[in-house]
């Protein structure tokens, strides 16, 4: 008996342009439940735009985008915010709220959306901080007192605070040293496994992709041109992917 | 031909911006009537706009009242109408100078701060982060700020009125040799409820202008630090211009 895989993120024939410039030209991508997919691609190829479309932060010109089985392109404002409750996002630079302490950042949705009492929310925030390897004493610090690696970890703790079933990671290792990059990669793998979540990571860091991904897809010229397992990167049978992996311009 | 195209583009962009601002206001007002509400955010901004603007608004009003007493005395004394100084100070301060100076000072202080902080949130993806955390930026950032501005500005204007009239009183008594009892009596007799009503109405209007312009330019900031700088400048410049325009409009309405 074969078990049918359940699609959690589905993009079909998605187009997006800015003025005369087309960034996405018929993007098709399906990500299944529990899968960790890495979207690889050069800068300016539409990786961030793809994620912003999936998060509903931007509107597609045409095409279909389904998240958790629901078409998000015609969502009302209420549906949009309701849908985002099941989604976590780690932004490239953390996007921590400057005016709030670390624990208030992590517990933001618990305090303001779930209306949890502050003591309980703080307790959960500290647990989440410990999950990402940060000590409890960090909880009362302000974001501008944190290093780059710590900001990413706090961002990760915030992304997983409400136990989402989908997590997006935007360039999680950019700007970090190789050791801290590895720490973040391990944390991503562990958090995604613990939550049983579906994950989509955008990056151009090959080492990070190999570590995080169950499946890697390559975006080029607004479309997916290659898809395979991390080990397939060694022999991708695609000239562009081969050049990308080796860091050689075409 | 190129010139016509440029002018045409400017016109189109202006109309687009006006529609964008109207939509922005509609969303802001809509969120006042749809829960949940965030009273802590409202209170924080109420204190920030009102309490922390008190020193600058008070000083401005005090010196405006003092200057007004001196200048009106020098003008009125030439045709022996010095007795009108108290009345002129009271009317000018409560109807015009109190609201306008308070508005301009708060525009410089709060309009700039709001545009800069929201603009920074925009360019550092904090606004996007709010959305991914299921929080509407209008509900959490914009609506409470604009409401706080509308409610706290009339209070600031009333305080500016009292301090401005007091400034005129100080100069009239100590520099110009007025009898304090007579000056206070003249001020009291000339004061009408309408003077205060106009001042309060202007305060609420200016509060709406300052906070909505600060939030609007901050929310639509594009680019990095340069974009934040432009947003800040635009917020202060346009709110100052609108304050002066609406000051005339309201004066004409109540005339």
Tab-separated table of C-alpha atoms in Angstrom:
chain	number	residue	atom	x	y	z
A	1	UNK	CA	0.000	0.000	0.000
A	2	UNK	CA	1.398	3.407	-0.941
A	3	UNK	CA	0.851	6.379	1.352
A	4	UNK	CA	-0.146	9.500	-0.573
A	5	UNK	CA	1.998	12.487	0.333
A	6	UNK	CA	0.056	15.522	1.514
A	7	UNK	CA	1.061	18.791	-0.174
A	8	UNK	CA	1.378	21.683	2.293
A	9	UNK	CA	2.762	24.334	-0.048
A	10	UNK	CA	1.705	24.342	-3.706
A	11	UNK	CA	2.634	26.957	-6.286
A	12	UNK	CA	1.316	26.556	-9.814
A	13	UNK	CA	2.319	28.695	-12.786
A	14	UNK	CA	3.115	31.733	-10.623
A	15	UNK	CA	4.188	34.919	-12.393
A	16	UNK	CA	5.508	38.046	-10.728
A	17	UNK	CA	6.962	41.141	-12.334
A	18	UNK	CA	8.186	44.526	-11.174
A	19	UNK	CA	7.487	47.016	-13.931
A	20	UNK	CA	8.863	45.516	-17.133
A	21	UNK	CA	11.053	43.002	-15.304
A	22	UNK	CA	9.704	39.492	-14.779
A	23	UNK	CA	11.139	37.853	-11.655
A	24	UNK	CA	9.036	34.688	-11.679
A	25	UNK	CA	7.945	33.120	-14.975
A	26	UNK	CA	5.582	30.271	-14.258
A	27	UNK	CA	7.003	28.969	-10.979
A	28	UNK	CA	5.772	25.486	-10.020
A	29	UNK	CA	6.707	24.096	-6.623
A	30	UNK	CA	5.094	21.546	-4.325
A	31	UNK	CA	6.344	20.856	-0.803
A	32	UNK	CA	4.920	17.934	1.142
A	33	UNK	CA	4.094	17.576	4.813
A	34	UNK	CA	7.158	17.173	7.011
A	35	UNK	CA	9.546	17.864	4.147
A	36	UNK	CA	12.465	20.278	4.442
A	37	UNK	CA	13.131	21.916	1.086
A	38	UNK	CA	15.932	24.314	0.254
A	39	UNK	CA	15.426	26.795	-2.567
A	40	UNK	CA	18.808	27.561	-4.051
A	41	UNK	CA	19.590	30.305	-6.500
A	42	UNK	CA	21.739	33.269	-7.317
A	43	UNK	CA	20.968	36.694	-5.893
A	44	UNK	CA	18.164	38.416	-7.791
A	45	UNK	CA	16.671	35.172	-9.120
A	46	UNK	CA	13.430	35.560	-7.147
A	47	UNK	CA	14.029	33.430	-4.044
A	48	UNK	CA	12.919	36.099	-1.579
A	49	UNK	CA	10.034	37.129	-3.832
A	50	UNK	CA	8.835	33.499	-3.882
A	51	UNK	CA	8.782	33.327	-0.089
A	52	UNK	CA	7.090	36.726	0.221
A	53	UNK	CA	4.386	35.468	-2.150
A	54	UNK	CA	3.911	32.315	-0.064
A	55	UNK	CA	3.639	34.431	3.087
A	56	UNK	CA	1.088	36.709	1.426
A	57	UNK	CA	3.344	39.744	1.904
A	58	UNK	CA	3.191	40.372	-1.833
A	59	UNK	CA	0.601	39.651	-4.539
A	60	UNK	CA	1.371	37.458	-7.543
A	61	UNK	CA	0.508	38.719	-11.041
A	62	UNK	CA	-1.091	35.359	-11.830
A	63	UNK	CA	-1.023	31.704	-10.818
A	64	UNK	CA	-2.146	29.702	-7.824
A	65	UNK	CA	-0.580	29.567	-4.339
A	66	UNK	CA	-1.985	27.085	-1.837
A	67	UNK	CA	-0.817	26.947	1.776
A	68	UNK	CA	-2.203	24.159	3.984
A	69	UNK	CA	-4.644	23.389	1.173
A	70	UNK	CA	-6.073	26.915	1.006
A	71	UNK	CA	-5.737	29.257	-1.944
A	72	UNK	CA	-4.143	32.360	-0.447
A	73	UNK	CA	-4.256	34.618	-3.517
A	74	UNK	CA	-7.869	35.588	-2.799
A	75	UNK	CA	-7.680	35.710	1.001
A	76	UNK	CA	-9.446	38.480	2.920
A	77	UNK	CA	-7.373	40.364	5.518
A	78	UNK	CA	-8.849	38.241	8.341
A	79	UNK	CA	-8.118	34.981	6.500
A	80	UNK	CA	-4.578	36.173	5.810
A	81	UNK	CA	-3.818	36.808	9.483
A	82	UNK	CA	-5.587	33.605	10.565
A	83	UNK	CA	-3.543	31.560	8.079
A	84	UNK	CA	-0.277	33.109	9.295
A	85	UNK	CA	-0.894	31.706	12.786
A	86	UNK	CA	0.281	28.340	11.495
A	87	UNK	CA	3.387	29.811	9.874
A	88	UNK	CA	6.754	30.780	11.341
A	89	UNK	CA	9.352	32.922	9.621
A	90	UNK	CA	13.007	33.524	10.356
A	91	UNK	CA	14.064	36.743	8.627
A	92	UNK	CA	17.547	37.279	7.246
A	93	UNK	CA	18.545	39.805	9.915
A	94	UNK	CA	16.179	38.527	12.572
A	95	UNK	CA	13.743	41.464	12.201
A	96	UNK	CA	13.526	41.667	15.983
A	97	UNK	CA	11.399	44.469	17.410
A	98	UNK	CA	13.908	47.045	18.684
A	99	UNK	CA	11.618	48.477	21.315
A	100	UNK	CA	10.985	45.131	23.033
A	101	UNK	CA	13.174	42.896	25.153
A	102	UNK	CA	14.238	39.486	23.864
A	103	UNK	CA	11.533	37.594	25.761
A	104	UNK	CA	8.841	40.032	24.592
A	105	UNK	CA	10.007	39.440	21.017
A	106	UNK	CA	9.824	35.671	21.408
A	107	UNK	CA	6.468	35.808	23.199
A	108	UNK	CA	4.960	38.448	20.891
A	109	UNK	CA	2.194	36.305	19.424
A	110	UNK	CA	1.545	34.596	22.763
A	111	UNK	CA	1.055	37.980	24.454
A	112	UNK	CA	-0.724	39.891	21.713
A	113	UNK	CA	-2.599	37.280	19.689
A	114	UNK	CA	-3.220	34.462	22.164
A	115	UNK	CA	-3.614	37.007	25.025
A	116	UNK	CA	-1.629	34.764	27.373
A	117	UNK	CA	-0.751	36.238	30.764
A	118	UNK	CA	2.763	37.749	30.801
A	119	UNK	CA	4.207	35.351	33.402
A	120	UNK	CA	3.171	32.263	31.470
A	121	UNK	CA	4.286	33.786	28.152
A	122	UNK	CA	7.676	34.674	29.647
A	123	UNK	CA	8.105	31.112	30.874
A	124	UNK	CA	7.395	29.716	27.401
A	125	UNK	CA	9.691	32.331	25.819
A	126	UNK	CA	12.557	31.248	28.099
A	127	UNK	CA	11.907	27.582	27.213
A	128	UNK	CA	12.060	28.460	23.514
A	129	UNK	CA	15.254	30.446	24.055
A	130	UNK	CA	16.783	27.427	25.790
A	131	UNK	CA	15.621	25.255	22.864
A	132	UNK	CA	17.779	27.384	20.568
A	133	UNK	CA	20.732	27.280	22.956
A	134	UNK	CA	20.377	30.666	24.638
A	135	UNK	CA	20.535	31.016	28.439
A	136	UNK	CA	17.612	32.468	30.404
A	137	UNK	CA	19.625	35.595	31.258
A	138	UNK	CA	19.331	36.699	27.616
A	139	UNK	CA	15.556	37.091	28.076
A	140	UNK	CA	15.765	40.601	29.529
A	141	UNK	CA	18.346	41.905	27.056
A	142	UNK	CA	17.407	44.274	24.237
A	143	UNK	CA	17.982	43.269	20.583
A	144	UNK	CA	20.763	45.846	20.088
A	145	UNK	CA	22.797	44.089	22.803
A	146	UNK	CA	22.896	40.816	20.830
A	147	UNK	CA	25.481	39.486	18.376
A	148	UNK	CA	24.477	38.421	14.846
A	149	UNK	CA	24.300	34.738	15.799
A	150	UNK	CA	22.239	35.484	18.902
A	151	UNK	CA	19.800	37.602	16.875
A	152	UNK	CA	19.269	34.675	14.497
A	153	UNK	CA	18.648	32.343	17.413
A	154	UNK	CA	16.160	34.759	18.990
A	155	UNK	CA	14.486	35.090	15.576
A	156	UNK	CA	14.305	31.304	15.381
A	157	UNK	CA	12.861	31.085	18.914
A	158	UNK	CA	10.202	33.624	17.904
A	159	UNK	CA	9.430	31.717	14.700
A	160	UNK	CA	8.768	28.483	16.613
A	161	UNK	CA	7.127	30.034	19.706
A	162	UNK	CA	3.572	29.348	18.544
A	163	UNK	CA	4.364	25.813	17.245
A	164	UNK	CA	3.812	26.483	13.528
A	165	UNK	CA	3.341	23.686	10.997
A	166	UNK	CA	5.250	25.578	8.280
A	167	UNK	CA	8.508	27.463	8.828
A	168	UNK	CA	10.295	29.672	6.318
A	169	UNK	CA	13.963	30.507	6.694
A	170	UNK	CA	15.378	33.445	4.752
A	171	UNK	CA	19.159	33.144	4.310
A	172	UNK	CA	19.630	31.744	7.825
A	173	UNK	CA	23.429	31.611	7.699
A	174	UNK	CA	24.192	34.831	5.834
A	175	UNK	CA	26.669	37.003	7.718
A	176	UNK	CA	27.664	34.290	10.182
A	177	UNK	CA	31.038	32.611	10.622
A	178	UNK	CA	31.273	28.913	9.567
A	179	UNK	CA	30.981	27.590	13.115
A	180	UNK	CA	27.937	29.716	13.971
A	181	UNK	CA	26.455	28.784	10.578
A	182	UNK	CA	26.746	25.132	11.525
A	183	UNK	CA	25.129	25.807	14.905
A	184	UNK	CA	22.185	27.530	13.173
A	185	UNK	CA	21.894	24.714	10.617
A	186	UNK	CA	21.756	22.112	13.393
A	187	UNK	CA	19.168	24.148	15.267
A	188	UNK	CA	17.003	24.429	12.159
A	189	UNK	CA	17.141	20.661	11.587
A	190	UNK	CA	16.326	19.962	15.238
A	191	UNK	CA	13.486	22.499	15.522
A	192	UNK	CA	11.836	21.342	12.297
A	193	UNK	CA	12.053	17.686	13.422
A	194	UNK	CA	10.773	18.466	16.938
A	195	UNK	CA	7.748	20.339	15.608
A	196	UNK	CA	7.156	17.886	12.769
A	197	UNK	CA	6.923	20.997	10.600
A	198	UNK	CA	7.311	21.552	6.883
A	199	UNK	CA	10.226	23.869	6.116
A	200	UNK	CA	11.331	25.989	3.200
A	201	UNK	CA	14.751	27.599	3.365
A	202	UNK	CA	16.104	30.043	0.819
A	203	UNK	CA	19.835	30.351	0.636
A	204	UNK	CA	22.843	30.360	-1.654
A	205	UNK	CA	24.971	28.608	0.951
A	206	UNK	CA	25.626	25.100	-0.429
A	207	UNK	CA	26.910	23.709	2.880
A	208	UNK	CA	23.809	24.906	4.656
A	209	UNK	CA	21.594	23.422	1.924
A	210	UNK	CA	23.300	20.017	2.185
A	211	UNK	CA	22.786	19.976	5.943
A	212	UNK	CA	19.195	21.223	6.153
A	213	UNK	CA	17.502	19.798	3.084
A	214	UNK	CA	15.540	16.655	2.390
A	215	UNK	CA	15.211	18.039	-1.127
A	216	UNK	CA	16.931	20.872	-2.955
A	217	UNK	CA	15.378	22.865	-5.783
A	218	UNK	CA	17.233	25.321	-8.003
A	219	UNK	CA	15.609	28.550	-9.145
A	220	UNK	CA	16.879	30.121	-12.332
A	221	UNK	CA	15.283	32.721	-14.580
A	222	UNK	CA	12.025	32.647	-12.616
A	223	UNK	CA	11.503	28.881	-12.782
A	224	UNK	CA	12.585	25.704	-11.033
A	225	UNK	CA	15.207	24.160	-13.301
A	226	UNK	CA	16.418	21.335	-11.084
A	227	UNK	CA	15.270	19.286	-8.117
A	228	UNK	CA	17.112	16.554	-6.250
A	229	UNK	CA	18.443	15.186	-2.986
A	230	UNK	CA	21.424	16.861	-1.280
A	231	UNK	CA	23.739	14.050	-2.431
A	232	UNK	CA	22.629	14.660	-6.048
A	233	UNK	CA	24.443	18.016	-5.932
A	234	UNK	CA	27.712	16.112	-6.468
A	235	UNK	CA	26.508	14.959	-9.854
A	236	UNK	CA	23.529	17.137	-10.752
A	237	UNK	CA	23.508	16.402	-14.498
A	238	UNK	CA	22.700	20.054	-15.092
A	239	UNK	CA	25.321	22.486	-16.302
A	240	UNK	CA	23.979	25.514	-14.404
A	241	UNK	CA	23.664	23.626	-11.098
A	242	UNK	CA	27.142	22.214	-11.518
A	243	UNK	CA	28.564	25.697	-12.052
A	244	UNK	CA	26.564	27.063	-9.112
A	245	UNK	CA	27.809	24.352	-6.745
A	246	UNK	CA	31.410	24.847	-7.837
A	247	UNK	CA	31.075	28.629	-7.767
A	248	UNK	CA	32.107	29.074	-11.409
A	249	UNK	CA	30.414	31.652	-13.603
A	250	UNK	CA	28.866	30.408	-16.837
B	1	UNK	CA	7.649	66.417	-25.230
B	2	UNK	CA	9.844	65.020	-22.469
B	3	UNK	CA	8.821	67.907	-20.237
B	4	UNK	CA	5.111	67.187	-20.800
B	5	UNK	CA	5.697	63.537	-19.962
B	6	UNK	CA	7.495	64.479	-16.735
B	7	UNK	CA	4.679	66.808	-15.687
B	8	UNK	CA	2.150	64.101	-16.585
B	9	UNK	CA	4.022	61.524	-14.505
B	10	UNK	CA	4.175	63.920	-11.564
B	11	UNK	CA	0.416	64.458	-11.822
B	12	UNK	CA	-0.282	60.725	-11.944
B	13	UNK	CA	2.022	60.090	-8.980
B	14	UNK	CA	0.333	62.854	-6.998
B	15	UNK	CA	-3.144	61.441	-7.625
B	16	UNK	CA	-1.874	57.938	-6.722
B	17	UNK	CA	-0.368	59.269	-3.467
B	18	UNK	CA	-3.626	61.041	-2.569
B	19	UNK	CA	-5.631	57.829	-3.117
B	20	UNK	CA	-3.047	55.827	-1.174
B	21	UNK	CA	-3.323	58.288	1.720
B	22	UNK	CA	-7.129	58.133	1.669
B	23	UNK	CA	-7.005	54.325	1.791
B	24	UNK	CA	-4.462	54.591	4.609
B	25	UNK	CA	-6.850	56.799	6.588
B	26	UNK	CA	-9.812	54.486	5.935
B	27	UNK	CA	-7.837	51.501	7.231
B	28	UNK	CA	-6.694	53.496	10.257
B	29	UNK	CA	-10.249	54.542	11.152
B	30	UNK	CA	-11.638	51.057	10.431
B	31	UNK	CA	-9.259	49.614	13.027
B	32	UNK	CA	-10.585	51.972	15.717
B	33	UNK	CA	-13.890	50.150	15.517
B	34	UNK	CA	-12.725	46.555	15.185
B	35	UNK	CA	-11.262	44.756	18.217
B	36	UNK	CA	-8.877	43.603	19.566
B	37	UNK	CA	-7.452	46.848	20.917
B	38	UNK	CA	-4.006	47.496	22.315
B	39	UNK	CA	-4.473	49.990	25.179
B	40	UNK	CA	-0.832	49.739	26.279
B	41	UNK	CA	0.366	50.879	22.848
B	42	UNK	CA	-2.193	53.709	22.887
B	43	UNK	CA	-1.189	54.812	26.385
B	44	UNK	CA	2.516	54.718	25.563
B	45	UNK	CA	1.963	56.998	22.581
B	46	UNK	CA	-0.440	59.245	24.504
B	47	UNK	CA	2.308	59.862	27.065
B	48	UNK	CA	5.018	60.180	24.420
B	49	UNK	CA	3.083	62.777	22.423
B	50	UNK	CA	1.503	64.607	25.342
B	51	UNK	CA	3.708	64.456	28.388
B	52	UNK	CA	7.111	64.515	26.698
B	53	UNK	CA	6.104	67.386	24.406
B	54	UNK	CA	5.111	69.544	27.378
B	55	UNK	CA	8.499	71.274	27.907
B	56	UNK	CA	8.932	72.385	24.298
B	57	UNK	CA	5.276	73.373	23.874
B	58	UNK	CA	5.241	75.248	27.201
B	59	UNK	CA	8.396	77.206	26.428
B	60	UNK	CA	7.152	78.145	22.973
B	61	UNK	CA	3.774	79.265	24.322
B	62	UNK	CA	5.357	81.213	27.176
B	63	UNK	CA	7.603	83.243	24.895
B	64	UNK	CA	4.874	83.678	22.269
B	65	UNK	CA	2.627	85.221	24.934
B	66	UNK	CA	5.450	87.451	26.180
B	67	UNK	CA	6.329	88.716	22.696
B	68	UNK	CA	2.682	89.245	21.847
B	69	UNK	CA	2.160	91.431	24.942
B	70	UNK	CA	5.180	93.580	24.082
B	71	UNK	CA	4.296	94.000	20.408
B	72	UNK	CA	0.619	94.675	20.950
B	73	UNK	CA	1.488	97.238	23.633
B	74	UNK	CA	3.867	99.076	21.287
B	75	UNK	CA	1.159	99.181	18.598
B	76	UNK	CA	-1.792	100.057	20.833
B	77	UNK	CA	0.053	102.700	22.852
B	78	UNK	CA	0.322	104.900	19.740
B	79	UNK	CA	-3.447	105.423	19.834
B	80	UNK	CA	-3.903	105.082	23.621
B	81	UNK	CA	-5.502	101.634	23.509
B	82	UNK	CA	-3.084	99.872	25.884
B	83	UNK	CA	-6.063	98.420	27.764
B	84	UNK	CA	-6.716	96.062	24.869
B	85	UNK	CA	-3.443	94.183	25.392
B	86	UNK	CA	-4.988	91.549	27.713
B	87	UNK	CA	-7.832	90.902	25.278
B	88	UNK	CA	-5.549	90.644	22.248
B	89	UNK	CA	-3.157	88.300	24.041
B	90	UNK	CA	-6.011	86.064	25.166
B	91	UNK	CA	-7.707	85.872	21.754
B	92	UNK	CA	-4.477	85.482	19.760
B	93	UNK	CA	-3.106	82.800	22.056
B	94	UNK	CA	-6.231	80.680	22.483
B	95	UNK	CA	-7.457	80.917	18.897
B	96	UNK	CA	-4.226	80.980	16.888
B	97	UNK	CA	-0.808	80.940	18.475
B	98	UNK	CA	-1.438	78.275	21.110
B	99	UNK	CA	-2.743	75.648	18.661
B	100	UNK	CA	-0.382	76.563	15.804
B	101	UNK	CA	2.808	76.702	17.855
B	102	UNK	CA	1.883	73.533	19.738
B	103	UNK	CA	1.090	71.859	16.398
B	104	UNK	CA	4.354	72.916	14.767
B	105	UNK	CA	6.441	71.909	17.777
B	106	UNK	CA	4.758	68.502	18.015
B	107	UNK	CA	5.088	68.059	14.238
B	108	UNK	CA	8.849	68.563	14.561
B	109	UNK	CA	9.164	66.268	17.536
B	110	UNK	CA	6.564	63.540	17.096
B	111	UNK	CA	6.006	63.566	13.318
B	112	UNK	CA	9.726	63.047	12.792
B	113	UNK	CA	10.005	60.378	15.491
B	114	UNK	CA	7.046	58.402	14.157
B	115	UNK	CA	8.203	58.518	10.551
B	116	UNK	CA	11.733	57.509	11.542
B	117	UNK	CA	10.745	54.658	13.850
B	118	UNK	CA	8.070	53.184	11.571
B	119	UNK	CA	10.314	53.734	8.536
B	120	UNK	CA	13.124	51.847	10.271
B	121	UNK	CA	10.685	49.049	11.114
B	122	UNK	CA	9.740	48.924	7.445
B	123	UNK	CA	13.262	48.727	6.034
B	124	UNK	CA	14.429	46.205	8.648
B	125	UNK	CA	11.458	43.901	7.887
B	126	UNK	CA	9.892	44.408	11.337
B	127	UNK	CA	6.587	45.375	9.678
B	128	UNK	CA	6.701	42.123	7.678
B	129	UNK	CA	7.571	40.262	10.878
B	130	UNK	CA	4.422	41.686	12.505
B	131	UNK	CA	2.336	40.387	9.605
B	132	UNK	CA	3.876	36.918	9.794
B	133	UNK	CA	3.085	36.933	13.525
B	134	UNK	CA	-0.585	37.514	12.548
B	135	UNK	CA	-0.572	41.102	13.742
B	136	UNK	CA	-1.951	43.867	11.550
B	137	UNK	CA	0.508	46.797	11.530
B	138	UNK	CA	-2.466	49.150	11.242
B	139	UNK	CA	-4.049	47.727	14.358
B	140	UNK	CA	-0.843	47.636	16.375
B	141	UNK	CA	1.184	50.589	15.081
B	142	UNK	CA	-0.864	53.115	13.125
B	143	UNK	CA	-4.361	53.293	14.634
B	144	UNK	CA	-3.318	53.677	18.304
B	145	UNK	CA	-0.806	56.417	17.394
B	146	UNK	CA	-3.286	58.464	15.370
B	147	UNK	CA	-5.969	58.129	18.055
B	148	UNK	CA	-3.483	59.154	20.754
B	149	UNK	CA	-2.517	62.229	18.694
B	150	UNK	CA	-6.140	63.297	18.212
B	151	UNK	CA	-6.968	62.941	21.910
B	152	UNK	CA	-3.826	64.382	23.474
B	153	UNK	CA	-3.286	67.428	21.254
B	154	UNK	CA	-6.346	69.335	22.554
B	155	UNK	CA	-4.971	68.902	26.087
B	156	UNK	CA	-1.582	70.189	24.980
B	157	UNK	CA	-3.257	73.158	23.301
B	158	UNK	CA	-5.185	73.991	26.491
B	159	UNK	CA	-1.937	73.912	28.464
B	160	UNK	CA	-0.243	76.052	25.811
B	161	UNK	CA	-3.150	78.519	26.065
B	162	UNK	CA	-2.782	78.848	29.832
B	163	UNK	CA	0.996	79.248	29.681
B	164	UNK	CA	0.835	81.656	26.709
B	165	UNK	CA	-1.678	83.905	28.474
B	166	UNK	CA	0.475	83.677	31.604
B	167	UNK	CA	3.517	84.792	29.539
B	168	UNK	CA	1.585	87.853	28.382
B	169	UNK	CA	0.531	88.505	31.977
B	170	UNK	CA	4.132	88.337	33.252
B	171	UNK	CA	5.415	90.859	30.726
B	172	UNK	CA	2.414	93.146	31.128
B	173	UNK	CA	2.840	93.283	34.893
B	174	UNK	CA	6.634	93.409	35.208
B	175	UNK	CA	7.646	95.254	32.023
B	176	UNK	CA	4.644	97.313	31.040
B	177	UNK	CA	3.361	98.291	34.497
B	178	UNK	CA	-0.188	96.899	34.211
B	179	UNK	CA	-2.257	96.371	37.336
B	180	UNK	CA	-2.399	92.583	37.847
B	181	UNK	CA	-5.990	92.636	39.083
B	182	UNK	CA	-7.182	94.673	36.089
B	183	UNK	CA	-5.198	92.533	33.638
B	184	UNK	CA	-6.693	89.303	34.990
B	185	UNK	CA	-10.178	90.823	34.982
B	186	UNK	CA	-9.754	91.984	31.357
B	187	UNK	CA	-8.511	88.568	30.332
B	188	UNK	CA	-11.397	86.843	32.090
B	189	UNK	CA	-14.003	89.198	30.627
B	190	UNK	CA	-12.715	88.809	27.080
B	191	UNK	CA	-12.528	85.019	27.248
B	192	UNK	CA	-15.350	83.192	25.480
B	193	UNK	CA	-16.106	79.510	25.341
B	194	UNK	CA	-15.790	79.753	21.561
B	195	UNK	CA	-12.094	80.748	21.871
B	196	UNK	CA	-11.298	77.549	23.734
B	197	UNK	CA	-13.524	75.459	21.463
B	198	UNK	CA	-11.680	76.710	18.389
B	199	UNK	CA	-8.331	75.966	20.022
B	200	UNK	CA	-9.398	72.468	21.018
B	201	UNK	CA	-10.838	71.724	17.559
B	202	UNK	CA	-7.623	72.905	15.969
B	203	UNK	CA	-5.604	70.794	18.419
B	204	UNK	CA	-7.526	67.620	17.524
B	205	UNK	CA	-7.178	68.365	13.799
B	206	UNK	CA	-3.460	69.049	14.084
B	207	UNK	CA	-3.027	65.889	16.153
B	208	UNK	CA	-4.656	63.888	13.372
B	209	UNK	CA	-2.479	65.578	10.733
B	210	UNK	CA	0.825	65.093	12.588
B	211	UNK	CA	0.332	61.449	13.530
B	212	UNK	CA	-1.249	60.345	10.246
B	213	UNK	CA	1.523	62.010	8.205
B	214	UNK	CA	4.220	60.531	10.461
B	215	UNK	CA	2.705	57.056	10.232
B	216	UNK	CA	1.942	57.328	6.503
B	217	UNK	CA	5.451	58.378	5.461
B	218	UNK	CA	6.993	55.848	7.831
B	219	UNK	CA	4.780	53.007	6.603
B	220	UNK	CA	5.540	53.630	2.941
B	221	UNK	CA	9.284	54.134	3.405
B	222	UNK	CA	11.354	52.576	0.655
B	223	UNK	CA	15.082	51.916	0.486
B	224	UNK	CA	17.447	52.000	3.439
B	225	UNK	CA	18.688	54.809	5.660
B	226	UNK	CA	18.191	57.307	2.839
B	227	UNK	CA	14.527	56.336	2.574
B	228	UNK	CA	14.047	56.782	6.318
B	229	UNK	CA	15.629	60.249	6.094
B	230	UNK	CA	13.293	61.237	3.249
B	231	UNK	CA	10.258	59.881	5.109
B	232	UNK	CA	11.185	61.913	8.195
B	233	UNK	CA	11.663	65.125	6.223
B	234	UNK	CA	8.422	64.642	4.279
B	235	UNK	CA	6.442	63.919	7.438
B	236	UNK	CA	7.607	67.139	9.115
B	237	UNK	CA	7.358	69.360	6.019
B	238	UNK	CA	3.920	68.184	4.896
B	239	UNK	CA	2.407	68.113	8.357
B	240	UNK	CA	3.674	71.680	8.978
B	241	UNK	CA	2.185	72.877	5.687
B	242	UNK	CA	-1.107	71.097	6.370
B	243	UNK	CA	-1.248	72.574	9.878
B	244	UNK	CA	-1.018	76.087	8.463
B	245	UNK	CA	-3.590	75.355	5.736
B	246	UNK	CA	-6.055	73.743	8.119
B	247	UNK	CA	-5.486	76.543	10.627
B	248	UNK	CA	-6.826	78.972	8.044
B	249	UNK	CA	-9.692	76.651	7.071
B	250	UNK	CA	-10.814	76.193	10.679
B	251	UNK	CA	-10.443	79.902	11.429
B	252	UNK	CA	-12.626	80.679	8.400
B	253	UNK	CA	-15.190	78.073	9.476
B	254	UNK	CA	-15.487	79.525	13.002
B	255	UNK	CA	-15.167	83.169	11.861
